[in-house]
Coordinates of C-alpha atoms in Angstrom, one line a residue:
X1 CA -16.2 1.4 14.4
X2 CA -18.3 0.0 11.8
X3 CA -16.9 -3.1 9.1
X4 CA -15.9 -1.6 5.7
X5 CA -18.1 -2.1 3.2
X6 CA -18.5 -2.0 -0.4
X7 CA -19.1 0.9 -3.0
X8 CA -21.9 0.5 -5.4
X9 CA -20.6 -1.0 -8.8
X10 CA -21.1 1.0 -11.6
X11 CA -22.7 0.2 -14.5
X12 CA -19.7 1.9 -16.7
X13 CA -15.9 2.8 -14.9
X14 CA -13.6 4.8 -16.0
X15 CA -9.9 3.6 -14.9
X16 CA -7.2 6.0 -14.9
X17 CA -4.2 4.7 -16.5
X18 CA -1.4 7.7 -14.2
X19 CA -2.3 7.5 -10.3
X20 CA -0.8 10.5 -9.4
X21 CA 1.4 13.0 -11.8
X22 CA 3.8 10.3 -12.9
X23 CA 3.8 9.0 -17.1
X24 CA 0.9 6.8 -17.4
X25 CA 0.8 3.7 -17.9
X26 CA 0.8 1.6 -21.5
X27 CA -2.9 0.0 -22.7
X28 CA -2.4 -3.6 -22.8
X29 CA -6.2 -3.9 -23.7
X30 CA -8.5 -3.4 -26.6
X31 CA -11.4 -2.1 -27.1
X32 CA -14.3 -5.3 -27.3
X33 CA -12.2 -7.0 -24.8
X34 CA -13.5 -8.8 -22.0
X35 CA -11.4 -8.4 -18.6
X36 CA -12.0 -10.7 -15.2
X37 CA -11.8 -9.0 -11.8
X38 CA -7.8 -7.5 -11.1
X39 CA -6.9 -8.2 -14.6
X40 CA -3.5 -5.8 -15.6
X41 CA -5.1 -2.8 -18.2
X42 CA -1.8 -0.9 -17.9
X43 CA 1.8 -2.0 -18.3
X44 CA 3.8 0.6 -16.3
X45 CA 7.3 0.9 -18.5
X46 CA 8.6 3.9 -16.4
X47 CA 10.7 4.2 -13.3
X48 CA 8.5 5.7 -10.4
X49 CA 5.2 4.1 -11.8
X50 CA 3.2 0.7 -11.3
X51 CA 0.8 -1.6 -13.2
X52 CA -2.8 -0.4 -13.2
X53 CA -5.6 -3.8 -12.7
X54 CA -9.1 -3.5 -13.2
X55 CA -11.0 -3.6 -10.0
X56 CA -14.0 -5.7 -11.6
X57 CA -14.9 -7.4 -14.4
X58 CA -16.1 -6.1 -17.9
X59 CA -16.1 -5.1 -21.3
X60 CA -13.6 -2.6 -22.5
X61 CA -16.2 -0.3 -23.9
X62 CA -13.3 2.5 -24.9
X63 CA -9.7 3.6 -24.3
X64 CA -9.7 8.2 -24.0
X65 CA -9.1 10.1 -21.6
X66 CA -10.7 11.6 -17.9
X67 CA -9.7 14.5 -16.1
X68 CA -7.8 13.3 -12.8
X69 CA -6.6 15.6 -9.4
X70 CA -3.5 15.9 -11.5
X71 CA -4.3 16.4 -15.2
X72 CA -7.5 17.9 -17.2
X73 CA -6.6 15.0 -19.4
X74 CA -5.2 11.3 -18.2
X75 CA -5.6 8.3 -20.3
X76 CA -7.8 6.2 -19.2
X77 CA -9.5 2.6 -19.8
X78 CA -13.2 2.9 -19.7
X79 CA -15.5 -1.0 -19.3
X80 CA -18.7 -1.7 -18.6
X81 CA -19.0 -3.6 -16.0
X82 CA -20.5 -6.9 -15.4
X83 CA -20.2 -9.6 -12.2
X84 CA -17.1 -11.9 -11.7
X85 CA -15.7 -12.9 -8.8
X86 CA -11.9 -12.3 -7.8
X87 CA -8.9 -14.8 -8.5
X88 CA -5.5 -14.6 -8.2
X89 CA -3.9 -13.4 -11.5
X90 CA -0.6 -12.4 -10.1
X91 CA 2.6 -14.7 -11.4
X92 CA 3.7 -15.0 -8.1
X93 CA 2.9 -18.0 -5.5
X94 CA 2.4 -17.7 -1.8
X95 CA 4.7 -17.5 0.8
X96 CA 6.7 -20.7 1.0
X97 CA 10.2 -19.1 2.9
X98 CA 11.4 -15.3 3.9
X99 CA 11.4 -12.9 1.2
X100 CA 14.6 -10.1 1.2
X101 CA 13.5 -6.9 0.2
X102 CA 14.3 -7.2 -3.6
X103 CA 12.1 -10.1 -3.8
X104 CA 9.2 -8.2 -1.8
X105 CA 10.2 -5.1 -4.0
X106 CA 9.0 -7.3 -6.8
X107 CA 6.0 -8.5 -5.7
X108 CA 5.2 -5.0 -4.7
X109 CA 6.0 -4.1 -8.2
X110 CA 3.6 -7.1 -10.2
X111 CA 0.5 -6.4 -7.6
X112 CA 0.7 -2.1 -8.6
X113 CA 1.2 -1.2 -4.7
X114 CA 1.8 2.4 -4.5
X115 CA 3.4 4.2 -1.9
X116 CA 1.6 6.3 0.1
X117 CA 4.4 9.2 0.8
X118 CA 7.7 10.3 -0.5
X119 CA 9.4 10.5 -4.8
X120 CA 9.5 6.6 -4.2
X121 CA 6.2 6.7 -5.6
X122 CA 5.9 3.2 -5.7
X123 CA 6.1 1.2 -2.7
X124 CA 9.1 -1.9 -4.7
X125 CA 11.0 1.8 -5.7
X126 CA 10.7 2.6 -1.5
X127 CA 12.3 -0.8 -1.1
X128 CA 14.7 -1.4 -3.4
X129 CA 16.2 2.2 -2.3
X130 CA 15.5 1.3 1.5
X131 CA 17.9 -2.2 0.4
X132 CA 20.5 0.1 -0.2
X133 CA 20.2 2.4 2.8
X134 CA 21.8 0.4 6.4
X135 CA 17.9 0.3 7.8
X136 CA 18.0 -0.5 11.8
X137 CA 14.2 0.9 12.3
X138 CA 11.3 -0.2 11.0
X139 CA 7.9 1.7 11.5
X140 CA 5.0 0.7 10.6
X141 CA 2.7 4.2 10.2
X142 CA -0.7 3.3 11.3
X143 CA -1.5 7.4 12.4
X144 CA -4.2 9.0 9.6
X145 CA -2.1 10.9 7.4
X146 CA -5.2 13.8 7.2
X147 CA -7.8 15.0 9.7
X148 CA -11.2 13.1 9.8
X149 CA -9.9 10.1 7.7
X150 CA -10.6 6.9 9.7
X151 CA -9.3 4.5 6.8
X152 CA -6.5 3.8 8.7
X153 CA -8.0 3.1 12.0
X154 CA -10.2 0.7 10.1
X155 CA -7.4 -1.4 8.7
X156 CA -6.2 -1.5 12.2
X157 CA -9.2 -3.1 13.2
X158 CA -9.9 -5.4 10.7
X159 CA -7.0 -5.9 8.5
X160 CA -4.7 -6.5 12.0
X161 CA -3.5 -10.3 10.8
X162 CA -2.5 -8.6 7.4
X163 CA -0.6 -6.0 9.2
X164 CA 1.7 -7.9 11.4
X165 CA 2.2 -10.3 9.0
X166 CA 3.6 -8.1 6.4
X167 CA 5.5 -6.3 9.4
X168 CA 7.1 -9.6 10.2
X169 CA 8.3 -10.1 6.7
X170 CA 9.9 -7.5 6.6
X171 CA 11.4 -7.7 9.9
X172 CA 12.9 -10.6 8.3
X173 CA 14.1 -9.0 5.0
X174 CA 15.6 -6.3 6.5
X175 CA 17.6 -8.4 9.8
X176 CA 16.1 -6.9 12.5
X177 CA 14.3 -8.3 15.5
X178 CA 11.4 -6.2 16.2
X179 CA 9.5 -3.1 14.6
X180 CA 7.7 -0.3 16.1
X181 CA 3.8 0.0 14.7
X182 CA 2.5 3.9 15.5
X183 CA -1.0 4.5 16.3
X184 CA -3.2 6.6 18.2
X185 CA -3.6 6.7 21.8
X186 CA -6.6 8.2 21.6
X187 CA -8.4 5.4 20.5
X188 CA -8.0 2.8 23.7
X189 CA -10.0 0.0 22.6
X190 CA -8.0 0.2 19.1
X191 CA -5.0 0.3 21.1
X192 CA -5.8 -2.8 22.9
X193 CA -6.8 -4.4 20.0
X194 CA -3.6 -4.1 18.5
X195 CA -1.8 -5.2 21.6
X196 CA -3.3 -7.8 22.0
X197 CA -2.6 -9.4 18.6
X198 CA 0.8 -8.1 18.6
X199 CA 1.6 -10.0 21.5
X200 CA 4.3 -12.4 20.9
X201 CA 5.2 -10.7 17.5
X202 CA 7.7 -9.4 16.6
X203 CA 6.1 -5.8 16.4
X204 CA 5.4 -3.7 19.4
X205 CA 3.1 -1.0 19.4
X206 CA 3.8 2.5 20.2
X207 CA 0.8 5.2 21.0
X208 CA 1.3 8.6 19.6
X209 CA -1.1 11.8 19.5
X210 CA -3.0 12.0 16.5
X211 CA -2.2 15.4 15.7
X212 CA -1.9 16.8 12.4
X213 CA 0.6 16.4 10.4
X214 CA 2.5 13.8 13.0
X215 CA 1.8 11.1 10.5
X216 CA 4.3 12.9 7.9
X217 CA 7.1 10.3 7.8
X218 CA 9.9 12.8 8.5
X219 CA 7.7 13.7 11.7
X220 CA 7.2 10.2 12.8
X221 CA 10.8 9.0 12.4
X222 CA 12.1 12.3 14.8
X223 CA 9.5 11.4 17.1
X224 CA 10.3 7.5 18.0
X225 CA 13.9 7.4 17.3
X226 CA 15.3 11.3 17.8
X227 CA 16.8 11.5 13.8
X228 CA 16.8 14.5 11.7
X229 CA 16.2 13.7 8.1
X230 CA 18.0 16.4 5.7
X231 CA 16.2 18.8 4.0
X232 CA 15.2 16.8 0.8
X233 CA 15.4 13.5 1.9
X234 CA 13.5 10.7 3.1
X235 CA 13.7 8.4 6.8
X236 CA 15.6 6.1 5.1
X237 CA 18.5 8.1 5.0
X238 CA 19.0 8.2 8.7
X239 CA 18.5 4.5 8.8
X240 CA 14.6 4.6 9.4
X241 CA 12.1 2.9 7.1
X242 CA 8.5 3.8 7.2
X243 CA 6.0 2.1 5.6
X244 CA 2.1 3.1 5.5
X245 CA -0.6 1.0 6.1
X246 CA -2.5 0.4 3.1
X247 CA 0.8 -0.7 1.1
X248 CA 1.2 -3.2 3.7
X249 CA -2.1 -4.4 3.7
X250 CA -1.9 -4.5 -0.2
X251 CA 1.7 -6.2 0.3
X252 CA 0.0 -9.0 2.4
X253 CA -2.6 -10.0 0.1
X254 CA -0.4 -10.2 -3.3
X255 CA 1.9 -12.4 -1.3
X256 CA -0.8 -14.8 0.6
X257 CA -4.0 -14.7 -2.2
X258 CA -2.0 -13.7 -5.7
X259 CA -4.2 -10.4 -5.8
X260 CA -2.9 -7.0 -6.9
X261 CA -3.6 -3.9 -5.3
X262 CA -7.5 -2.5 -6.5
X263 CA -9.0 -1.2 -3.2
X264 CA -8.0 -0.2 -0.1

């Protein structure tokens, strides 16, 4: 697999200030303004929601409206771009002892991590419910979530310190002594890959079929541990807590580097 690479910056962006059907977010920019690389444009004040950062530098040019997958019309921050390096803007400081899951929650929460399944929208609502749930399972979903996707399979093979890093924190957080991280066995070199930096960790690798939809969290949680989660609920119910990878990925870098979550 080819390394990831970067889109094309444009010359004018358009930022959406509501990632999925949730309230949007509050404007804590003007127009006029300039903005560095990850600096917060939206304050989220809802449950359910999360910041909103600028993923490059620019001018605020205007503050409307764009039509989204979800609504004809979402606010919306609009800059023109310009170059800037990233720093870290986050409040936060790097790791310096284990983190419980309230602690992570807020991090999560600062850096605008979403979460990539379930009403937790937000990946500090999936823990701070998961902190209340008795959680003896931890999975770590690295299966594509749709057909043809790859996104994951490149984090696996690239973003693999990230991953196991954030797995072991929150080994740590939640008291348990080993997680299990899914991924496909189609895939043998991937497979390896993983294993081989896994090895010693506290997460251990478990290779599924990547067959549609076996990446839904209900589906993935019956599959490795045998639960049934209710009709309406969510893994954490039974006492299963699965987290996707590009949260994780997004977790590790707002913890280690200060930077919010702007890109997969």
């Amino acid at each position: 697999m080819s390394s990831p690479a970067l889109l094309i910056r444009p010359a004018r962006l358009s930022i959406p200030l509501a990632q999925g059907d949730e309230p949007p977010c509050r404007p804590v920019v003007e127009v006029g303004q300039e903005l560095h690389q990850g600096q917060m444009v939206g304050r989220a004040d809802d449950d359910g929601t999360c910041h909103v950062h600028s993923p490059c530098a620019g001018r605020i040019a205007a503050i409307g409206f764009v039509a989204t997958a979800c609504r004809a019309r979402t606010p919306a921050v609009i800059i023109e771009t310009t170059d800037d390096v990233a720093r870290p803007i986050l409040s936060g400081s790097s790791v310096r002892g284990p983190l419980d899951l309230n602690e992570l929650a807020m991090i999560a929460d600062e850096a605008g991590i979403v979460s990539a399944h379930g009403p937790a929208f937000t990946l500090g609502d999936q823990f701070r419910r998961a902190a209340c749930c008795r959680i003896d399972t931890l999975i770590i979903n690295g299966l594509e979530r749709e057909p043809l996707l790859q996104v994951r399979q490149c984090l696996l093979e690239h973003a693999t310190v990230d991953i196991i890093e954030a797995a072991e924190w929150l080994c740590r957080a939640i008291g348990l002594q080993e997680c299990r991280l899914a991924v496909g066995r189609k895939d043998r070199r991937l497979a390896s890959h993983c294993q081989a930096s896994s090895r010693g960790k506290s997460v251990r690798l478990v290779r599924l079929a990547s067959k549609y939809p076996q990446a839904a969290p209900v589906l993935l949680a019956r599959t490795i541990t045998g639960r049934e989660t209710p009709c309406g609920r969510t893994p954490d119910h039974v006492g299963v807590l699965v987290v996707e990878l590009e949260p994780l990925v997004a977790l590790a870098v707002a913890v280690r580097e200060n930077r919010p979550m702007t890109e997969v």
